[in-house]
PDB file of C-alpha atoms in Angstrom:
ATOM      1  CA  MET A   1     135.041 -62.268 267.499  1.00 32.00           C
ATOM      2  CA  ALA A   2     133.433 -59.510 265.848  1.00 36.00           C
ATOM      3  CA  SER A   3     130.757 -60.115 262.925  1.00 36.00           C
ATOM      4  CA  LEU A   4     133.458 -58.297 260.660  1.00 39.00           C
ATOM      5  CA  PRO A   5     136.735 -60.001 261.337  1.00 49.00           C
ATOM      6  CA  PHE A   6     138.819 -57.728 259.169  1.00 52.00           C
ATOM      7  CA  PHE A   7     137.479 -54.527 258.009  1.00 51.00           C
ATOM      8  CA  ARG A   8     136.667 -51.901 260.302  1.00 48.00           C
ATOM      9  CA  CYS A   9     134.388 -50.525 258.017  1.00 40.00           C
ATOM     10  CA  GLY A  10     130.651 -51.548 258.058  1.00 33.00           C
ATOM     11  CA  LYS A  11     128.799 -53.685 255.365  1.00 34.00           C
ATOM     12  CA  GLY A  12     127.279 -50.879 253.855  1.00 34.00           C
ATOM     13  CA  GLU A  13     130.836 -48.981 253.227  1.00 37.00           C
ATOM     14  CA  SER A  14     133.258 -49.507 250.265  1.00 38.00           C
ATOM     15  CA  THR A  15     135.164 -52.927 250.358  1.00 40.00           C
ATOM     16  CA  ALA A  16     138.038 -50.708 248.715  1.00 38.00           C
ATOM     17  CA  ARG A  17     138.971 -50.478 252.543  1.00 41.00           C
ATOM     18  CA  SER A  18     141.059 -53.778 252.086  1.00 41.00           C
ATOM     19  CA  SER A  19     144.398 -52.321 252.793  1.00 44.00           C
ATOM     20  CA  ILE A  20     146.488 -53.523 255.825  1.00 52.00           C
ATOM     21  CA  SER A  21     149.494 -52.836 257.474  1.00 44.00           C
ATOM     22  CA  GLY A  22     150.695 -55.883 259.301  1.00 48.00           C
ATOM     23  CA  VAL A  23     152.759 -55.333 262.629  1.00 43.00           C
ATOM     24  CA  PHE A  24     154.224 -58.687 263.217  1.00 42.00           C
ATOM     25  CA  ILE A  25     156.490 -59.517 266.035  1.00 37.00           C
ATOM     26  CA  SER A  26     158.764 -61.970 263.968  1.00 39.00           C
ATOM     27  CA  TRP A  27     159.465 -62.970 260.540  1.00 43.00           C
ATOM     28  CA  ASP A  28     158.133 -66.526 260.615  1.00 45.00           C
ATOM     29  CA  PRO A  29     154.532 -65.916 261.580  1.00 47.00           C
ATOM     30  CA  GLN A  30     154.336 -62.561 259.658  1.00 52.00           C
ATOM     31  CA  SER A  31     155.533 -63.909 256.334  1.00 73.00           C
ATOM     32  CA  THR A  32     153.289 -66.754 256.415  1.00 84.00           C
ATOM     33  CA  ALA A  33     150.127 -64.816 257.432  1.00 87.00           C
ATOM     34  CA  GLY A  34     150.748 -61.727 255.280  1.00 88.00           C
ATOM     35  CA  ARG A  35     150.876 -63.967 252.380  1.00 89.00           C
ATOM     36  CA  ALA A  36     147.642 -65.921 253.301  1.00 91.00           C
ATOM     37  CA  LEU A  37     145.923 -62.803 253.999  1.00 89.00           C
ATOM     38  CA  ALA A  38     146.950 -61.201 250.647  1.00 89.00           C
ATOM     39  CA  GLU A  39     145.780 -64.169 248.840  1.00 91.00           C
ATOM     40  CA  ILE A  40     142.536 -64.192 250.345  1.00 89.00           C
ATOM     41  CA  LEU A  41     141.938 -60.464 249.699  1.00 87.00           C
ATOM     42  CA  GLY A  42     143.367 -60.660 246.095  1.00 87.00           C
ATOM     43  CA  VAL A  43     145.944 -57.815 246.652  1.00 88.00           C
ATOM     44  CA  PRO A  44     149.675 -57.695 246.626  1.00 90.00           C
ATOM     45  CA  TYR A  45     151.871 -58.766 249.425  1.00 92.00           C
ATOM     46  CA  ILE A  46     154.632 -56.589 250.410  1.00 92.00           C
ATOM     47  CA  SER A  47     157.620 -57.808 252.228  1.00 91.00           C
ATOM     48  CA  MET A  48     159.759 -54.957 253.863  1.00 91.00           C
ATOM     49  CA  ASP A  49     162.567 -57.632 254.270  1.00 90.00           C
ATOM     50  CA  ARG A  50     162.794 -57.754 250.502  1.00 92.00           C
ATOM     51  CA  ILE A  51     162.772 -53.913 250.285  1.00 94.00           C
ATOM     52  CA  MET A  52     165.312 -53.687 253.056  1.00 94.00           C
ATOM     53  CA  TRP A  53     167.852 -56.177 251.963  1.00 92.00           C
ATOM     54  CA  LYS A  54     169.716 -56.223 248.581  1.00 94.00           C
ATOM     55  CA  PRO A  55     172.033 -58.858 247.275  1.00 93.00           C
ATOM     56  CA  GLY A  56     174.885 -59.374 249.738  1.00 91.00           C
ATOM     57  CA  TRP A  57     172.979 -58.146 252.601  1.00 90.00           C
ATOM     58  CA  ALA A  58     173.537 -54.527 251.312  1.00 94.00           C
ATOM     59  CA  THR A  59     170.967 -52.104 252.978  1.00 93.00           C
ATOM     60  CA  THR A  60     168.693 -49.788 251.155  1.00 95.00           C
ATOM     61  CA  HIS A  61     169.075 -46.327 251.992  1.00 94.00           C
ATOM     62  CA  ARG A  62     166.027 -44.334 253.444  1.00 94.00           C
ATOM     63  CA  GLU A  63     165.143 -42.443 250.312  1.00 95.00           C
ATOM     64  CA  GLU A  64     165.132 -45.580 248.037  1.00 96.00           C
ATOM     65  CA  PHE A  65     163.190 -47.476 250.583  1.00 96.00           C
ATOM     66  CA  THR A  66     160.418 -45.200 250.823  1.00 95.00           C
ATOM     67  CA  ALA A  67     160.210 -45.002 247.068  1.00 96.00           C
ATOM     68  CA  GLU A  68     160.072 -48.642 246.537  1.00 96.00           C
ATOM     69  CA  LEU A  69     157.456 -48.903 249.518  1.00 94.00           C
ATOM     70  CA  VAL A  70     155.486 -46.248 247.911  1.00 93.00           C
ATOM     71  CA  ALA A  71     155.570 -47.801 244.408  1.00 95.00           C
ATOM     72  CA  ALA A  72     154.584 -51.277 245.917  1.00 94.00           C
ATOM     73  CA  MET A  73     151.666 -49.872 247.862  1.00 90.00           C
ATOM     74  CA  GLU A  74     150.289 -47.979 244.666  1.00 90.00           C
ATOM     75  CA  GLN A  75     150.471 -51.010 242.515  1.00 89.00           C
ATOM     76  CA  ASP A  76     146.884 -52.138 242.857  1.00 87.00           C
ATOM     77  CA  GLU A  77     144.308 -49.713 243.785  1.00 81.00           C
ATOM     78  CA  ARG A  78     142.322 -52.408 245.503  1.00 82.00           C
ATOM     79  CA  GLY A  79     145.036 -52.380 248.494  1.00 86.00           C
ATOM     80  CA  TRP A  80     147.904 -54.382 249.740  1.00 89.00           C
ATOM     81  CA  VAL A  81     149.087 -56.501 252.736  1.00 90.00           C
ATOM     82  CA  ALA A  82     152.557 -55.235 254.105  1.00 89.00           C
ATOM     83  CA  ASP A  83     154.674 -56.813 256.889  1.00 88.00           C
ATOM     84  CA  GLY A  84     157.681 -55.609 258.591  1.00 84.00           C
ATOM     85  CA  GLU A  85     158.281 -52.299 260.175  1.00 80.00           C
ATOM     86  CA  TYR A  86     161.502 -50.675 259.482  1.00 86.00           C
ATOM     87  CA  THR A  87     160.577 -47.270 261.176  1.00 81.00           C
ATOM     88  CA  ASN A  88     163.898 -45.955 260.767  1.00 82.00           C
ATOM     89  CA  ARG A  89     163.915 -46.655 257.150  1.00 87.00           C
ATOM     90  CA  GLY A  90     160.509 -45.218 256.189  1.00 85.00           C
ATOM     91  CA  GLY A  91     158.289 -48.385 256.726  1.00 85.00           C
ATOM     92  CA  LEU A  92     156.218 -46.330 259.323  1.00 86.00           C
ATOM     93  CA  LEU A  93     154.495 -44.737 256.146  1.00 88.00           C
ATOM     94  CA  ALA A  94     152.836 -48.283 255.769  1.00 88.00           C
ATOM     95  CA  TYR A  95     151.459 -48.141 259.374  1.00 87.00           C
ATOM     96  CA  GLU A  96     150.351 -44.554 259.375  1.00 87.00           C
ATOM     97  CA  THR A  97     148.606 -44.842 255.688  1.00 86.00           C
ATOM     98  CA  SER A  98     146.860 -48.255 256.659  1.00 87.00           C
ATOM     99  CA  THR A  99     143.147 -48.727 256.982  1.00 86.00           C
ATOM    100  CA  ASP A 100     143.863 -51.834 259.329  1.00 88.00           C
ATOM    101  CA  VAL A 101     146.593 -52.829 261.549  1.00 88.00           C
ATOM    102  CA  ILE A 102     147.011 -56.674 262.695  1.00 89.00           C
ATOM    103  CA  TRP A 103     149.414 -57.410 265.257  1.00 90.00           C
ATOM    104  CA  LEU A 104     150.331 -61.078 265.663  1.00 90.00           C
ATOM    105  CA  ASP A 105     151.314 -61.659 269.222  1.00 91.00           C
ATOM    106  CA  PRO A 106     152.094 -65.128 269.522  1.00 90.00           C
ATOM    107  CA  PRO A 107     154.009 -66.645 272.503  1.00 91.00           C
ATOM    108  CA  LEU A 108     157.866 -66.879 271.865  1.00 91.00           C
ATOM    109  CA  LEU A 109     157.721 -70.616 272.718  1.00 91.00           C
ATOM    110  CA  LEU A 110     155.526 -71.111 269.648  1.00 89.00           C
ATOM    111  CA  TYR A 111     157.385 -68.999 266.862  1.00 87.00           C
ATOM    112  CA  PHE A 112     161.030 -69.221 268.162  1.00 90.00           C
ATOM    113  CA  PRO A 113     161.502 -73.078 267.327  1.00 90.00           C
ATOM    114  CA  ARG A 114     159.881 -72.475 263.839  1.00 88.00           C
ATOM    115  CA  ILE A 115     162.404 -69.616 263.304  1.00 88.00           C
ATOM    116  CA  ILE A 116     165.296 -72.007 264.044  1.00 90.00           C
ATOM    117  CA  LEU A 117     163.874 -74.751 261.840  1.00 91.00           C
ATOM    118  CA  ARG A 118     163.465 -72.452 258.918  1.00 88.00           C
ATOM    119  CA  THR A 119     166.866 -70.891 259.683  1.00 89.00           C
ATOM    120  CA  PHE A 120     168.430 -74.311 259.414  1.00 90.00           C
ATOM    121  CA  LEU A 121     166.638 -75.075 256.069  1.00 91.00           C
ATOM    122  CA  ARG A 122     167.856 -71.824 254.527  1.00 90.00           C
ATOM    123  CA  LEU A 123     171.338 -72.828 255.582  1.00 90.00           C
ATOM    124  CA  LEU A 124     171.000 -76.112 253.908  1.00 91.00           C
ATOM    125  CA  ARG A 125     169.550 -74.263 250.837  1.00 89.00           C
ATOM    126  CA  LEU A 126     166.207 -75.907 251.422  1.00 89.00           C
ATOM    127  CA  GLU A 127     164.409 -72.939 251.728  1.00 88.00           C
ATOM    128  CA  GLU A 128     164.573 -69.574 250.166  1.00 88.00           C
ATOM    129  CA  PRO A 129     166.508 -66.925 251.888  1.00 87.00           C
ATOM    130  CA  CYS A 130     164.845 -64.007 253.625  1.00 83.00           C
ATOM    131  CA  SER A 131     165.575 -61.742 250.526  1.00 85.00           C
ATOM    132  CA  PRO A 132     166.893 -62.730 247.163  1.00 87.00           C
ATOM    133  CA  GLU A 133     170.876 -63.458 247.088  1.00 88.00           C
ATOM    134  CA  CYS A 134     171.067 -62.985 250.840  1.00 86.00           C
ATOM    135  CA  PRO A 135     172.373 -66.260 251.975  1.00 87.00           C
ATOM    136  CA  GLU A 136     172.842 -67.002 255.738  1.00 88.00           C
ATOM    137  CA  ARG A 137     176.119 -68.487 257.041  1.00 88.00           C
ATOM    138  CA  VAL A 138     176.605 -70.538 260.214  1.00 88.00           C
ATOM    139  CA  ASN A 139     178.820 -68.108 261.945  1.00 84.00           C
ATOM    140  CA  GLU A 140     176.359 -65.241 261.315  1.00 84.00           C
ATOM    141  CA  VAL A 141     173.385 -67.174 262.606  1.00 84.00           C
ATOM    142  CA  PHE A 142     174.797 -68.382 265.961  1.00 84.00           C
ATOM    143  CA  PHE A 143     177.544 -66.013 266.684  1.00 81.00           C
ATOM    144  CA  SER A 144     176.406 -62.409 265.586  1.00 81.00           C
ATOM    145  CA  LYS A 145     174.184 -60.195 267.142  1.00 78.00           C
ATOM    146  CA  GLU A 146     172.706 -59.487 263.595  1.00 77.00           C
ATOM    147  CA  SER A 147     171.266 -62.781 263.670  1.00 85.00           C
ATOM    148  CA  ILE A 148     167.572 -63.495 263.123  1.00 84.00           C
ATOM    149  CA  LEU A 149     167.587 -65.759 266.265  1.00 88.00           C
ATOM    150  CA  TRP A 150     168.902 -63.126 268.576  1.00 89.00           C
ATOM    151  CA  TRP A 151     166.771 -60.462 266.904  1.00 84.00           C
ATOM    152  CA  CYS A 152     163.785 -62.561 267.966  1.00 86.00           C
ATOM    153  CA  ILE A 153     164.980 -63.127 271.423  1.00 88.00           C
ATOM    154  CA  SER A 154     166.053 -59.474 272.061  1.00 89.00           C
ATOM    155  CA  ASN A 155     163.304 -57.797 270.379  1.00 87.00           C
ATOM    156  CA  HIS A 156     160.198 -59.867 271.268  1.00 89.00           C
ATOM    157  CA  TRP A 157     159.284 -58.033 274.739  1.00 90.00           C
ATOM    158  CA  ILE A 158     160.317 -54.713 273.001  1.00 89.00           C
ATOM    159  CA  VAL A 159     157.964 -55.107 270.092  1.00 87.00           C
ATOM    160  CA  ARG A 160     155.272 -56.324 272.268  1.00 91.00           C
ATOM    161  CA  GLU A 161     155.343 -53.217 274.564  1.00 93.00           C
ATOM    162  CA  ARG A 162     155.559 -51.029 271.478  1.00 90.00           C
ATOM    163  CA  ASN A 163     152.263 -52.537 270.142  1.00 92.00           C
ATOM    164  CA  ARG A 164     150.615 -52.269 273.556  1.00 94.00           C
ATOM    165  CA  VAL A 165     151.106 -48.664 273.210  1.00 95.00           C
ATOM    166  CA  ARG A 166     149.748 -48.661 269.910  1.00 93.00           C
ATOM    167  CA  MET A 167     146.584 -50.590 270.946  1.00 94.00           C
ATOM    168  CA  ALA A 168     145.913 -48.202 273.705  1.00 96.00           C
ATOM    169  CA  GLU A 169     145.667 -45.660 271.052  1.00 96.00           C
ATOM    170  CA  ILE A 170     143.997 -47.279 267.991  1.00 93.00           C
ATOM    171  CA  GLY A 171     143.005 -50.706 269.272  1.00 93.00           C
ATOM    172  CA  LEU A 172     139.525 -51.786 267.924  1.00 90.00           C
ATOM    173  CA  GLY A 173     136.776 -51.164 270.845  1.00 90.00           C
ATOM    174  CA  GLU A 174     139.319 -49.607 272.959  1.00 92.00           C
ATOM    175  CA  GLY A 175     141.982 -47.118 271.580  1.00 94.00           C
ATOM    176  CA  THR A 176     141.651 -43.600 272.820  1.00 96.00           C
ATOM    177  CA  ASP A 177     141.866 -42.100 269.248  1.00 95.00           C
ATOM    178  CA  VAL A 178     138.310 -43.184 268.455  1.00 93.00           C
ATOM    179  CA  GLU A 179     138.492 -41.835 264.939  1.00 91.00           C
ATOM    180  CA  HIS A 180     141.422 -43.726 264.020  1.00 90.00           C
ATOM    181  CA  ARG A 181     140.853 -47.413 265.773  1.00 91.00           C
ATOM    182  CA  ARG A 182     141.905 -49.792 263.290  1.00 89.00           C
ATOM    183  CA  MET A 183     144.335 -52.241 265.095  1.00 91.00           C
ATOM    184  CA  ARG A 184     143.353 -55.808 266.217  1.00 90.00           C
ATOM    185  CA  ARG A 185     145.464 -58.020 268.206  1.00 92.00           C
ATOM    186  CA  ILE A 186     145.599 -61.895 267.416  1.00 91.00           C
ATOM    187  CA  GLY A 187     147.423 -63.979 270.047  1.00 90.00           C
ATOM    188  CA  GLY A 188     147.375 -67.745 271.011  1.00 90.00           C
ATOM    189  CA  TRP A 189     148.894 -70.855 269.954  1.00 91.00           C
ATOM    190  CA  GLY A 190     147.928 -70.581 266.182  1.00 89.00           C
ATOM    191  CA  THR A 191     144.079 -71.555 266.164  1.00 93.00           C
ATOM    192  CA  ASP A 192     142.970 -67.883 266.593  1.00 92.00           C
ATOM    193  CA  LEU A 193     144.928 -66.966 263.584  1.00 90.00           C
ATOM    194  CA  LYS A 194     143.445 -69.869 261.476  1.00 92.00           C
ATOM    195  CA  ASN A 195     140.162 -69.147 262.817  1.00 93.00           C
ATOM    196  CA  TRP A 196     140.395 -65.343 261.863  1.00 89.00           C
ATOM    197  CA  LEU A 197     141.633 -65.780 258.321  1.00 90.00           C
ATOM    198  CA  ARG A 198     138.973 -68.383 257.708  1.00 92.00           C
ATOM    199  CA  ASP A 199     136.194 -65.877 258.934  1.00 88.00           C
ATOM    200  CA  VAL A 200     137.957 -63.210 256.510  1.00 87.00           C
ATOM    201  CA  GLN A 201     137.382 -65.800 253.685  1.00 89.00           C
ATOM    202  CA  ASP A 202     133.934 -66.492 254.893  1.00 88.00           C
ATOM    203  CA  MET A 203     132.984 -62.863 255.184  1.00 84.00           C
ATOM    204  CA  LEU A 204     134.321 -62.015 251.610  1.00 83.00           C
ATOM    205  CA  SER A 205     132.379 -65.025 250.087  1.00 85.00           C
ATOM    206  CA  SER A 206     129.242 -63.677 251.613  1.00 81.00           C
ATOM    207  CA  GLU A 207     129.876 -60.332 250.435  1.00 75.00           C
ATOM    208  CA  ALA A 208     130.459 -61.713 247.017  1.00 76.00           C
ATOM    209  CA  LYS A 209     127.144 -63.867 246.939  1.00 77.00           C
ATOM    210  CA  GLU A 210     125.058 -60.625 248.142  1.00 73.00           C
ATOM    211  CA  ASP A 211     126.761 -58.551 245.133  1.00 64.00           C
TER     212      ASP A 211
END
């Protein structure tokens, strides 16, 4: 792992480059990692799920989605951590304007059981819904192609291939677009992510001591 586990800028450059567009493959790991990273960096966490889905599972129109996303990105001059894509709704803006892109690429066998567990907890009202006032129902979860479970299964390899293409273009140390290299892949069964988050925390603590 590189000595600078998060920022693509060097130690002598401004730490204002702490904004990140997370490109995650599923809602379970992306929400957990995104919130954890935002807390470490001390910047706002932006969930595009919550921008997209309004009460009763009403969807947000593209113009409104973009406006809400921009407002969220501008709320703190230090930066932001965003997860989700929603490229057809304007979510690509976060990807294009980010200074860093993190691709979480855990095995399907790791995160899918967690998705199932958290879905059951939401059905039992033991966990918050994906977005406020958007309850899930049994028939929607198990017998609908709009189900998060079906989404994970049907999109796992699609999203993985999409991010492979992105890595080939802007991947740190390998992207063909050298000037805009800013994407990091974190795979494995969870240890790599934990270690990386710890390294980010250690790096920021070290910089604080130097200041």
